Amino acid sequence: YGMSLIWLMGNVGSTISCFIFSQRKLRKNPCIMYFLASSASQFMTFNFVLLTRILLNGFNITAINLFLWFCKIRNYFFYLFVAVPRYYIILASIDRYFASCSNIYWRRWSSSKVAMRLIIGSFIFWSLMYSQILVFYEIQDGICSYRHGAYGIFFSIYLSIESGTLPPLVMLIFGCLTLKNIRQSKRRTRPIAELNGVRPAEFIGMSGKDLQYSKMLFSQILLWTILSIINPSDLLYQTITINETKSSFRTTVEVFINNMSYMFIHLEFSLTFFLYTFSSSFFRR
């Protein structure tokens, strides 16, 4: 029931977010372009990846553990469409930093042209990076999983960095840098000369809308930082303890934690729309 509710919330939220972000007056803003790309890619996350997990856990439809091709394809799309929305938000956090810079050279990197190239390039990059799933995922002892042994250790460490450490670290770094730029811009003044004197100083900084976009982004960074680290940490733990003899109680607890870790992944996406709604008056309008 929990995952079904997340599926419903995610689809409704993604649909409304895509409708709002695709409006003509908004979609040329680079930050909004990243938000739109992230929201659109989440449709695949909810309607293929999460839906197949609901069928497996809720209705015991075990096609993923019966057909090798489905085992590979399903997990390929899972990792791809978890990484892509996250890294679009990372790109949005980097864009906010560039947009808040006082140096015009860096501000030029915050543009719709750059955003479109990075959106396409990021999708291609992660599609290639996770092609390893098509090779190294197998059905072992009736369970679809990554190949045990050296690759299992490598993949767990890779995921703990790519999904658990890198996204929140990069988002937090650029989030803090953006906040620093915003605070500096409020203190920075520019004297504008007049004929018989000097006019009062003006603040130089981001526009009101850009500040609203940054506020939406910061709330998302905070939530995703908390929820995104759980699953890769669990996978790393499973790999380290794979050869240990475990009691039935410990196994049950580990299975429960593993299922919850995947639920948190989908929860972070399904709450995005509600975060935007509560954190930004612009989005509510």
Tab-separated table of N, CA and C in Angstrom, residues 76-243:
chain	number	residue	atom	x	y	z
A	76	TYR	N	18.333	-2.182	-15.497
A	76	TYR	CA	18.986	-1.125	-16.281
A	76	TYR	C	18.176	0.166	-16.201
A	77	PHE	N	16.868	0.061	-16.434
A	77	PHE	CA	16.016	1.253	-16.372
A	77	PHE	C	15.891	1.782	-14.947
A	78	PHE	N	15.945	0.876	-13.962
A	78	PHE	CA	15.874	1.340	-12.576
A	78	PHE	C	17.033	2.277	-12.264
A	79	TYR	N	18.258	1.807	-12.490
A	79	TYR	CA	19.420	2.626	-12.149
A	79	TYR	C	19.521	3.859	-13.044
A	80	LEU	N	19.148	3.713	-14.323
A	80	LEU	CA	19.201	4.855	-15.239
A	80	LEU	C	18.247	5.957	-14.803
A	81	PHE	N	16.992	5.577	-14.501
A	81	PHE	CA	15.983	6.596	-14.198
A	81	PHE	C	15.914	6.954	-12.711
A	82	VAL	N	16.852	6.447	-11.939
A	82	VAL	CA	17.122	7.017	-10.616
A	82	VAL	C	18.253	8.034	-10.735
A	83	ALA	N	19.259	7.713	-11.555
A	83	ALA	CA	20.405	8.619	-11.714
A	83	ALA	C	20.040	9.877	-12.488
A	84	VAL	N	19.306	9.729	-13.590
A	84	VAL	CA	19.037	10.872	-14.471
A	84	VAL	C	18.297	12.011	-13.761
A	85	PRO	N	17.158	11.762	-13.081
A	85	PRO	CA	16.496	12.882	-12.390
A	85	PRO	C	17.373	13.530	-11.328
A	86	ARG	N	18.139	12.725	-10.609
A	86	ARG	CA	19.034	13.274	-9.580
A	86	ARG	C	20.072	14.200	-10.187
A	87	TYR	N	20.698	13.759	-11.260
A	87	TYR	CA	21.786	14.557	-11.823
A	87	TYR	C	21.273	15.771	-12.587
A	88	TYR	N	20.014	15.755	-13.011
A	88	TYR	CA	19.429	16.991	-13.538
A	88	TYR	C	19.305	18.028	-12.426
A	89	ILE	N	18.970	17.586	-11.221
A	89	ILE	CA	18.887	18.510	-10.089
A	89	ILE	C	20.282	18.980	-9.685
A	90	ILE	N	21.282	18.109	-9.802
A	90	ILE	CA	22.662	18.537	-9.565
A	90	ILE	C	23.046	19.630	-10.560
A	91	LEU	N	22.697	19.427	-11.831
A	91	LEU	CA	22.979	20.447	-12.843
A	91	LEU	C	22.238	21.741	-12.532
A	92	ALA	N	21.023	21.629	-12.002
A	92	ALA	CA	20.271	22.826	-11.611
A	92	ALA	C	20.980	23.564	-10.480
A	93	SER	N	21.547	22.817	-9.529
A	93	SER	CA	22.262	23.462	-8.420
A	93	SER	C	23.523	24.164	-8.920
A	94	ILE	N	24.197	23.574	-9.901
A	94	ILE	CA	25.368	24.223	-10.499
A	94	ILE	C	24.939	25.462	-11.277
A	95	ASP	N	23.814	25.355	-11.994
A	95	ASP	CA	23.287	26.506	-12.737
A	95	ASP	C	22.964	27.670	-11.809
A	96	ARG	N	22.383	27.378	-10.641
A	96	ARG	CA	22.054	28.454	-9.690
A	96	ARG	C	23.321	29.157	-9.205
A	97	TYR	N	24.394	28.396	-9.065
A	97	TYR	CA	25.664	29.012	-8.671
A	97	TYR	C	26.134	29.980	-9.754
A	98	PHE	N	26.125	29.516	-11.010
A	98	PHE	CA	26.550	30.391	-12.102
A	98	PHE	C	25.651	31.629	-12.205
A	99	ALA	N	24.343	31.434	-12.040
A	99	ALA	CA	23.407	32.557	-12.151
A	99	ALA	C	23.611	33.589	-11.051
A	100	SER	N	24.138	33.159	-9.914
A	100	SER	CA	24.323	34.073	-8.782
A	100	SER	C	25.695	34.738	-8.768
A	101	CYS	N	26.584	34.349	-9.698
A	101	CYS	CA	27.929	34.924	-9.732
A	101	CYS	C	27.899	36.370	-10.219
A	102	SER	N	28.760	37.198	-9.664
A	102	SER	CA	28.856	38.596	-10.096
A	102	SER	C	29.658	38.726	-11.384
A	103	ASN	N	30.542	37.760	-11.639
A	103	ASN	CA	31.373	37.774	-12.841
A	103	ASN	C	30.538	37.358	-14.049
A	104	ILE	N	30.481	38.214	-15.058
A	104	ILE	CA	29.630	37.948	-16.223
A	104	ILE	C	30.086	36.708	-16.985
A	105	TYR	N	31.379	36.374	-16.928
A	105	TYR	CA	31.872	35.181	-17.615
A	105	TYR	C	31.183	33.926	-17.076
A	106	TRP	N	31.081	33.811	-15.749
A	106	TRP	CA	30.448	32.639	-15.148
A	106	TRP	C	28.940	32.666	-15.338
A	107	ARG	N	28.343	33.858	-15.335
A	107	ARG	CA	26.886	33.938	-15.525
A	107	ARG	C	26.467	33.450	-16.904
A	108	ARG	N	27.364	33.556	-17.886
A	108	ARG	CA	27.031	33.099	-19.238
A	108	ARG	C	26.800	31.592	-19.292
A	109	TRP	N	27.335	30.864	-18.301
A	109	TRP	CA	27.118	29.419	-18.272
A	109	TRP	C	25.696	29.072	-17.832
A	110	SER	N	25.002	30.043	-17.274
A	110	SER	CA	23.589	29.832	-16.924
A	110	SER	C	22.735	30.303	-18.089
A	111	SER	N	22.549	29.420	-19.062
A	111	SER	CA	21.794	29.762	-20.273
A	111	SER	C	21.002	28.553	-20.743
A	112	SER	N	19.946	28.811	-21.491
A	112	SER	CA	19.101	27.722	-21.997
A	112	SER	C	19.856	26.847	-22.995
A	113	LYS	N	20.773	27.452	-23.740
A	113	LYS	CA	21.559	26.690	-24.716
A	113	LYS	C	22.457	25.673	-24.015
A	114	VAL	N	23.137	26.118	-22.972
A	114	VAL	CA	23.993	25.213	-22.191
A	114	VAL	C	23.149	24.141	-21.514
A	115	ALA	N	22.002	24.549	-20.966
A	115	ALA	CA	21.128	23.600	-20.266
A	115	ALA	C	20.661	22.484	-21.192
A	116	MET	N	20.245	22.830	-22.405
A	116	MET	CA	19.765	21.811	-23.344
A	116	MET	C	20.866	20.817	-23.689
A	117	ARG	N	22.070	21.314	-23.900
A	117	ARG	CA	23.185	20.419	-24.221
A	117	ARG	C	23.497	19.480	-23.056
A	118	LEU	N	23.478	20.015	-21.842
A	118	LEU	CA	23.793	19.197	-20.671
A	118	LEU	C	22.687	18.187	-20.373
A	119	ILE	N	21.437	18.553	-20.627
A	119	ILE	CA	20.326	17.621	-20.413
A	119	ILE	C	20.463	16.412	-21.333
A	120	ILE	N	20.732	16.673	-22.603
A	120	ILE	CA	20.895	15.583	-23.571
A	120	ILE	C	22.168	14.788	-23.272
A	121	GLY	N	23.261	15.511	-23.017
A	121	GLY	CA	24.538	14.855	-22.746
A	121	GLY	C	24.502	14.000	-21.493
A	122	SER	N	23.822	14.484	-20.453
A	122	SER	CA	23.722	13.727	-19.203
A	122	SER	C	22.953	12.428	-19.411
A	123	PHE	N	21.871	12.487	-20.182
A	123	PHE	CA	21.088	11.278	-20.438
A	123	PHE	C	21.921	10.241	-21.195
A	124	ILE	N	22.653	10.690	-22.205
A	124	ILE	CA	23.497	9.769	-22.975
A	124	ILE	C	24.591	9.172	-22.090
A	125	PHE	N	25.203	10.019	-21.257
A	125	PHE	CA	26.289	9.565	-20.382
A	125	PHE	C	25.819	8.460	-19.447
A	126	TRP	N	24.690	8.667	-18.767
A	126	TRP	CA	24.218	7.665	-17.809
A	126	TRP	C	23.669	6.428	-18.510
A	127	SER	N	23.150	6.593	-19.718
A	127	SER	CA	22.716	5.423	-20.493
A	127	SER	C	23.900	4.509	-20.775
A	128	LEU	N	25.043	5.104	-21.068
A	128	LEU	CA	26.249	4.315	-21.326
A	128	LEU	C	26.848	3.769	-20.032
A	129	MET	N	26.859	4.583	-18.980
A	129	MET	CA	27.453	4.153	-17.714
A	129	MET	C	26.760	2.914	-17.154
A	130	TYR	N	25.438	2.870	-17.282
A	130	TYR	CA	24.697	1.749	-16.695
A	130	TYR	C	24.457	0.608	-17.680
A	131	SER	N	25.086	0.673	-18.841
A	131	SER	CA	25.006	-0.471	-19.756
A	131	SER	C	25.675	-1.702	-19.142
A	132	GLN	N	26.504	-1.494	-18.116
A	132	GLN	CA	27.116	-2.625	-17.402
A	132	GLN	C	26.064	-3.556	-16.796
A	133	ILE	N	24.890	-2.991	-16.471
A	133	ILE	CA	23.804	-3.802	-15.905
A	133	ILE	C	23.389	-4.897	-16.881
A	134	LEU	N	23.393	-4.578	-18.170
A	134	LEU	CA	22.961	-5.534	-19.190
A	134	LEU	C	23.916	-6.720	-19.289
A	135	VAL	N	25.111	-6.555	-18.760
A	135	VAL	CA	26.117	-7.623	-18.816
A	135	VAL	C	26.208	-8.378	-17.491
A	136	PHE	N	26.213	-7.640	-16.388
A	136	PHE	CA	26.573	-8.234	-15.097
A	136	PHE	C	25.391	-8.541	-14.178
A	137	TYR	N	24.177	-8.320	-14.625
A	137	TYR	CA	23.028	-8.754	-13.815
A	137	TYR	C	22.609	-10.141	-14.257
A	138	GLU	N	22.364	-11.018	-13.276
A	138	GLU	CA	22.034	-12.412	-13.556
A	138	GLU	C	20.944	-12.887	-12.598
A	139	ILE	N	20.338	-14.010	-12.939
A	139	ILE	CA	19.405	-14.670	-12.020
A	139	ILE	C	20.186	-15.750	-11.284
A	140	GLN	N	20.417	-15.508	-9.987
A	140	GLN	CA	21.207	-16.419	-9.158
A	140	GLN	C	20.353	-16.932	-8.012
A	141	ASP	N	20.224	-18.250	-7.930
A	141	ASP	CA	19.390	-18.881	-6.896
A	141	ASP	C	17.958	-18.346	-6.941
A	142	GLY	N	17.475	-18.124	-8.154
A	142	GLY	CA	16.096	-17.668	-8.328
A	142	GLY	C	15.872	-16.199	-8.040
A	143	ILE	N	16.944	-15.415	-7.881
A	143	ILE	CA	16.826	-13.988	-7.579
A	143	ILE	C	17.641	-13.186	-8.587
A	144	CYS	N	17.025	-12.162	-9.148
A	144	CYS	CA	17.706	-11.264	-10.080
A	144	CYS	C	18.596	-10.318	-9.287
A	145	SER	N	19.911	-10.379	-9.535
A	145	SER	CA	20.840	-9.539	-8.778
A	145	SER	C	22.132	-9.377	-9.572
A	146	TYR	N	22.980	-8.450	-9.112
A	146	TYR	CA	24.281	-8.280	-9.755
A	146	TYR	C	25.165	-9.487	-9.455
A	147	ARG	N	26.115	-9.733	-10.348
A	147	ARG	CA	26.997	-10.887	-10.220
A	147	ARG	C	27.820	-10.785	-8.937
A	148	HIS	N	27.856	-11.871	-8.180
A	148	HIS	CA	28.599	-11.880	-6.927
A	148	HIS	C	30.105	-11.925	-7.195
A	149	GLY	N	30.869	-11.689	-6.162
A	149	GLY	CA	32.318	-11.732	-6.294
A	149	GLY	C	32.903	-10.343	-6.479
A	150	ALA	N	33.943	-10.264	-7.300
A	150	ALA	CA	34.668	-9.001	-7.482
A	150	ALA	C	33.762	-7.905	-8.037
A	151	TYR	N	32.913	-8.279	-9.019
A	151	TYR	CA	32.038	-7.250	-9.587
A	151	TYR	C	31.029	-6.759	-8.559
A	152	GLY	N	30.524	-7.656	-7.729
A	152	GLY	CA	29.567	-7.251	-6.703
A	152	GLY	C	30.163	-6.226	-5.747
A	153	ILE	N	31.430	-6.440	-5.364
A	153	ILE	CA	32.114	-5.480	-4.487
A	153	ILE	C	32.298	-4.148	-5.208
A	154	PHE	N	32.773	-4.221	-6.473
A	154	PHE	CA	32.961	-2.998	-7.258
A	154	PHE	C	31.657	-2.225	-7.416
A	155	PHE	N	30.575	-2.935	-7.768
A	155	PHE	CA	29.303	-2.268	-8.043
A	155	PHE	C	28.730	-1.632	-6.780
A	156	SER	N	28.876	-2.292	-5.649
A	156	SER	CA	28.377	-1.738	-4.390
A	156	SER	C	29.131	-0.467	-4.006
A	157	ILE	N	30.460	-0.502	-4.170
A	157	ILE	CA	31.263	0.691	-3.875
A	157	ILE	C	30.927	1.808	-4.858
A	158	TYR	N	30.782	1.428	-6.126
A	158	TYR	CA	30.421	2.411	-7.158
A	158	TYR	C	29.099	3.094	-6.826
A	159	LEU	N	28.092	2.305	-6.437
A	159	LEU	CA	26.784	2.868	-6.106
A	159	LEU	C	26.838	3.734	-4.857
A	160	SER	N	27.633	3.310	-3.871
A	160	SER	CA	27.727	4.092	-2.637
A	160	SER	C	28.310	5.473	-2.909
A	161	ILE	N	29.156	5.562	-3.945
A	161	ILE	CA	29.726	6.864	-4.327
A	161	ILE	C	28.784	7.609	-5.267
A	162	GLU	N	28.364	6.936	-6.340
A	162	GLU	CA	27.552	7.592	-7.383
A	162	GLU	C	26.175	8.006	-6.885
A	163	SER	N	25.553	7.182	-6.038
A	163	SER	CA	24.203	7.484	-5.563
A	163	SER	C	24.168	8.011	-4.138
A	164	GLY	N	25.098	7.538	-3.299
A	164	GLY	CA	25.016	7.889	-1.885
A	164	GLY	C	25.845	9.078	-1.465
A	165	THR	N	27.031	9.234	-2.063
A	165	THR	CA	27.949	10.287	-1.621
A	165	THR	C	27.996	11.473	-2.570
A	166	LEU	N	28.185	11.202	-3.865
A	166	LEU	CA	28.418	12.272	-4.833
A	166	LEU	C	27.245	13.243	-4.992
A	167	PRO	N	25.997	12.758	-5.221
A	167	PRO	CA	24.903	13.720	-5.419
A	167	PRO	C	24.692	14.681	-4.254
A	168	PRO	N	24.525	14.190	-3.012
A	168	PRO	CA	24.322	15.156	-1.926
A	168	PRO	C	25.524	16.056	-1.699
A	169	LEU	N	26.747	15.516	-1.908
A	169	LEU	CA	27.946	16.322	-1.700
A	169	LEU	C	28.009	17.474	-2.702
A	170	VAL	N	27.803	17.170	-3.982
A	170	VAL	CA	27.854	18.212	-5.016
A	170	VAL	C	26.732	19.228	-4.818
A	171	MET	N	25.516	18.734	-4.524
A	171	MET	CA	24.391	19.649	-4.327
A	171	MET	C	24.608	20.549	-3.120
A	172	LEU	N	25.153	19.997	-2.046
A	172	LEU	CA	25.408	20.802	-0.850
A	172	LEU	C	26.502	21.838	-1.102
A	173	ILE	N	27.555	21.439	-1.817
A	173	ILE	CA	28.648	22.373	-2.112
A	173	ILE	C	28.141	23.554	-2.929
A	174	PHE	N	27.444	23.262	-4.039
A	174	PHE	CA	26.977	24.351	-4.892
A	174	PHE	C	25.819	25.108	-4.257
A	175	GLY	N	25.047	24.430	-3.414
A	175	GLY	CA	24.000	25.132	-2.676
A	175	GLY	C	24.590	26.161	-1.729
A	176	CYS	N	25.650	25.775	-1.015
A	176	CYS	CA	26.317	26.704	-0.087
A	176	CYS	C	26.993	27.842	-0.841
A	177	LEU	N	27.621	27.530	-1.981
A	177	LEU	CA	28.263	28.571	-2.785
A	177	LEU	C	27.237	29.564	-3.323
A	178	THR	N	26.071	29.051	-3.712
A	178	THR	CA	25.014	29.939	-4.202
A	178	THR	C	24.509	30.846	-3.091
A	179	LEU	N	24.286	30.286	-1.915
A	179	LEU	CA	23.857	31.101	-0.772
A	179	LEU	C	24.890	32.180	-0.456
A	180	LYS	N	26.163	31.816	-0.548
A	180	LYS	CA	27.228	32.790	-0.304
A	180	LYS	C	27.158	33.926	-1.316
A	181	ASN	N	26.954	33.590	-2.596
A	181	ASN	CA	26.856	34.620	-3.634
A	181	ASN	C	25.647	35.519	-3.420
A	182	ILE	N	24.523	34.917	-3.029
A	182	ILE	CA	23.308	35.700	-2.802
A	182	ILE	C	23.518	36.686	-1.654
A	183	ARG	N	24.142	36.233	-0.584
A	183	ARG	CA	24.390	37.120	0.559
A	183	ARG	C	25.356	38.235	0.193
A	184	GLN	N	26.373	37.894	-0.596
A	184	GLN	CA	27.325	38.917	-1.018
A	184	GLN	C	26.663	39.941	-1.932
A	185	SER	N	25.747	39.476	-2.794
A	185	SER	CA	25.081	40.392	-3.720
A	185	SER	C	24.186	41.380	-2.986
A	186	LYS	N	23.657	40.970	-1.834
A	186	LYS	CA	22.822	41.880	-1.056
A	186	LYS	C	23.648	42.972	-0.385
A	187	ARG	N	24.934	42.675	-0.149
A	187	ARG	CA	25.807	43.678	0.467
A	187	ARG	C	26.533	44.522	-0.570
A	188	ARG	N	26.590	43.981	-1.800
A	188	ARG	CA	27.342	44.677	-2.834
A	188	ARG	C	26.515	45.822	-3.402
A	189	THR	N	27.093	46.987	-3.551
A	189	THR	CA	26.384	48.151	-4.078
A	189	THR	C	27.114	48.708	-5.278
A	190	ARG	N	26.346	49.456	-6.082
A	190	ARG	CA	26.925	50.059	-7.276
A	190	ARG	C	26.524	51.521	-7.315
A	191	PRO	N	27.440	52.458	-7.136
A	191	PRO	CA	27.082	53.863	-7.207
A	191	PRO	C	26.791	54.271	-8.646
A	192	ILE	N	25.694	54.961	-8.852
A	192	ILE	CA	25.301	55.404	-10.182
A	192	ILE	C	25.311	56.929	-10.198
A	193	ALA	N	26.201	57.487	-10.975
A	193	ALA	CA	26.397	58.938	-10.961
A	193	ALA	C	25.236	59.663	-11.619
A	194	GLU	N	24.905	60.858	-11.090
A	194	GLU	CA	23.927	61.752	-11.678
A	194	GLU	C	24.621	63.060	-12.029
A	195	LEU	N	23.893	63.938	-12.606
A	195	LEU	CA	24.481	65.191	-13.051
A	195	LEU	C	24.994	66.024	-11.889
A	196	ASN	N	24.215	66.143	-10.832
A	196	ASN	CA	24.585	66.998	-9.706
A	196	ASN	C	24.840	66.221	-8.419
A	197	GLY	N	25.255	65.031	-8.535
A	197	GLY	CA	25.506	64.257	-7.319
A	197	GLY	C	25.532	62.768	-7.614
A	198	VAL	N	25.219	62.026	-6.575
A	198	VAL	CA	25.230	60.563	-6.681
A	198	VAL	C	23.897	60.020	-6.225
A	199	ARG	N	23.299	59.181	-7.061
A	199	ARG	CA	22.040	58.553	-6.708
A	199	ARG	C	22.249	57.498	-5.640
A	200	PRO	N	21.230	57.154	-4.853
A	200	PRO	CA	21.380	56.080	-3.868
A	200	PRO	C	21.837	54.787	-4.532
A	201	ALA	N	22.604	54.021	-3.797
A	201	ALA	CA	23.162	52.772	-4.334
A	201	ALA	C	22.072	51.762	-4.627
A	202	GLU	N	22.312	50.883	-5.614
A	202	GLU	CA	21.397	49.810	-5.982
A	202	GLU	C	22.046	48.462	-5.688
A	203	PHE	N	21.228	47.517	-5.274
A	203	PHE	CA	21.731	46.167	-5.050
A	203	PHE	C	21.880	45.447	-6.383
A	204	ILE	N	22.917	44.669	-6.472
A	204	ILE	CA	23.120	43.814	-7.639
A	204	ILE	C	22.896	42.382	-7.194
A	205	GLY	N	22.056	41.650	-7.876
A	205	GLY	CA	21.820	40.271	-7.470
A	205	GLY	C	20.845	39.572	-8.386
A	206	MET	N	20.424	38.397	-7.975
A	206	MET	CA	19.492	37.598	-8.748
A	206	MET	C	18.108	38.230	-8.695
A	207	SER	N	17.320	37.949	-9.726
A	207	SER	CA	15.948	38.450	-9.754
A	207	SER	C	15.099	37.709	-8.726
A	208	GLY	N	13.911	38.256	-8.461
A	208	GLY	CA	13.017	37.619	-7.501
A	208	GLY	C	12.644	36.208	-7.910
A	209	LYS	N	12.402	35.999	-9.219
A	209	LYS	CA	12.046	34.659	-9.691
A	209	LYS	C	13.211	33.689	-9.528
A	210	ASP	N	14.415	34.168	-9.842
A	210	ASP	CA	15.583	33.300	-9.684
A	210	ASP	C	15.788	32.908	-8.227
A	211	LEU	N	15.511	33.822	-7.323
A	211	LEU	CA	15.609	33.501	-5.899
A	211	LEU	C	14.564	32.455	-5.508
A	212	GLN	N	13.367	32.546	-6.112
A	212	GLN	CA	12.326	31.551	-5.857
A	212	GLN	C	12.754	30.180	-6.381
A	213	TYR	N	13.358	30.145	-7.572
A	213	TYR	CA	13.836	28.879	-8.126
A	213	TYR	C	14.898	28.269	-7.209
A	214	SER	N	15.773	29.125	-6.686
A	214	SER	CA	16.822	28.646	-5.779
A	214	SER	C	16.225	28.087	-4.497
A	215	LYS	N	15.179	28.726	-4.011
A	215	LYS	CA	14.513	28.252	-2.798
A	215	LYS	C	13.905	26.871	-3.019
A	216	MET	N	13.272	26.673	-4.178
A	216	MET	CA	12.724	25.363	-4.521
A	216	MET	C	13.831	24.318	-4.571
A	217	LEU	N	14.948	24.712	-5.149
A	217	LEU	CA	16.069	23.785	-5.300
A	217	LEU	C	16.666	23.406	-3.950
A	218	PHE	N	16.831	24.379	-3.062
A	218	PHE	CA	17.445	24.104	-1.761
A	218	PHE	C	16.609	23.126	-0.939
A	219	SER	N	15.287	23.265	-1.002
A	219	SER	CA	14.424	22.340	-0.258
A	219	SER	C	14.546	20.925	-0.806
A	220	GLN	N	14.697	20.818	-2.133
A	220	GLN	CA	14.855	19.501	-2.748
A	220	GLN	C	16.212	18.888	-2.392
A	221	ILE	N	17.245	19.694	-2.381
A	221	ILE	CA	18.575	19.216	-2.011
A	221	ILE	C	18.563	18.641	-0.599
A	222	LEU	N	17.907	19.343	0.317
A	222	LEU	CA	17.857	18.892	1.710
A	222	LEU	C	17.172	17.534	1.830
A	223	LEU	N	16.023	17.374	1.161
A	223	LEU	CA	15.293	16.105	1.234
A	223	LEU	C	16.086	14.975	0.592
A	224	TRP	N	16.606	15.214	-0.609
A	224	TRP	CA	17.312	14.165	-1.335
A	224	TRP	C	18.603	13.762	-0.636
A	225	THR	N	19.247	14.697	0.055
A	225	THR	CA	20.452	14.370	0.808
A	225	THR	C	20.141	13.348	1.897
A	226	ILE	N	18.993	13.503	2.541
A	226	ILE	CA	18.600	12.607	3.630
A	226	ILE	C	18.203	11.228	3.103
A	227	LEU	N	17.425	11.195	2.014
A	227	LEU	CA	16.834	9.940	1.550
A	227	LEU	C	17.705	9.149	0.574
A	228	SER	N	18.629	9.812	-0.116
A	228	SER	CA	19.352	9.125	-1.189
A	228	SER	C	20.507	8.259	-0.713
A	229	ILE	N	20.939	8.429	0.520
A	229	ILE	CA	22.131	7.714	0.985
A	229	ILE	C	21.806	6.334	1.565
A	230	ILE	N	20.526	6.066	1.831
A	230	ILE	CA	20.145	4.845	2.545
A	230	ILE	C	20.349	3.594	1.695
A	231	ASN	N	19.860	3.610	0.452
A	231	ASN	CA	19.933	2.414	-0.391
A	231	ASN	C	21.357	1.979	-0.722
A	232	PRO	N	22.233	2.860	-1.216
A	232	PRO	CA	23.607	2.405	-1.492
A	232	PRO	C	24.341	1.932	-0.246
A	233	SER	N	24.033	2.513	0.905
A	233	SER	CA	24.646	2.044	2.157
A	233	SER	C	24.199	0.621	2.465
A	234	ASP	N	22.917	0.335	2.203
A	234	ASP	CA	22.400	-1.015	2.434
A	234	ASP	C	23.030	-2.021	1.474
A	235	LEU	N	23.186	-1.627	0.199
A	235	LEU	CA	23.812	-2.527	-0.778
A	235	LEU	C	25.262	-2.820	-0.401
A	236	LEU	N	25.968	-1.808	0.075
A	236	LEU	CA	27.354	-2.013	0.492
A	236	LEU	C	27.419	-2.963	1.688
A	237	TYR	N	26.497	-2.809	2.623
A	237	TYR	CA	26.432	-3.704	3.791
A	237	TYR	C	26.159	-5.145	3.356
A	238	GLN	N	25.228	-5.324	2.417
A	238	GLN	CA	24.908	-6.673	1.946
A	238	GLN	C	26.116	-7.339	1.303
A	239	THR	N	26.869	-6.565	0.533
A	239	THR	CA	28.052	-7.120	-0.131
A	239	THR	C	29.117	-7.532	0.877
A	240	ILE	N	29.326	-6.703	1.887
A	240	ILE	CA	30.342	-6.992	2.906
A	240	ILE	C	29.983	-8.241	3.714
A	241	THR	N	28.683	-8.442	3.965
A	241	THR	CA	28.246	-9.541	4.843
A	241	THR	C	27.688	-10.733	4.073
A	242	ILE	N	27.929	-10.788	2.767
A	242	ILE	CA	27.284	-11.814	1.943
A	242	ILE	C	27.700	-13.233	2.336
A	243	ASN	N	28.904	-13.409	2.847
A	243	ASN	CA	29.388	-14.749	3.197
A	243	ASN	C	29.173	-15.106	4.664
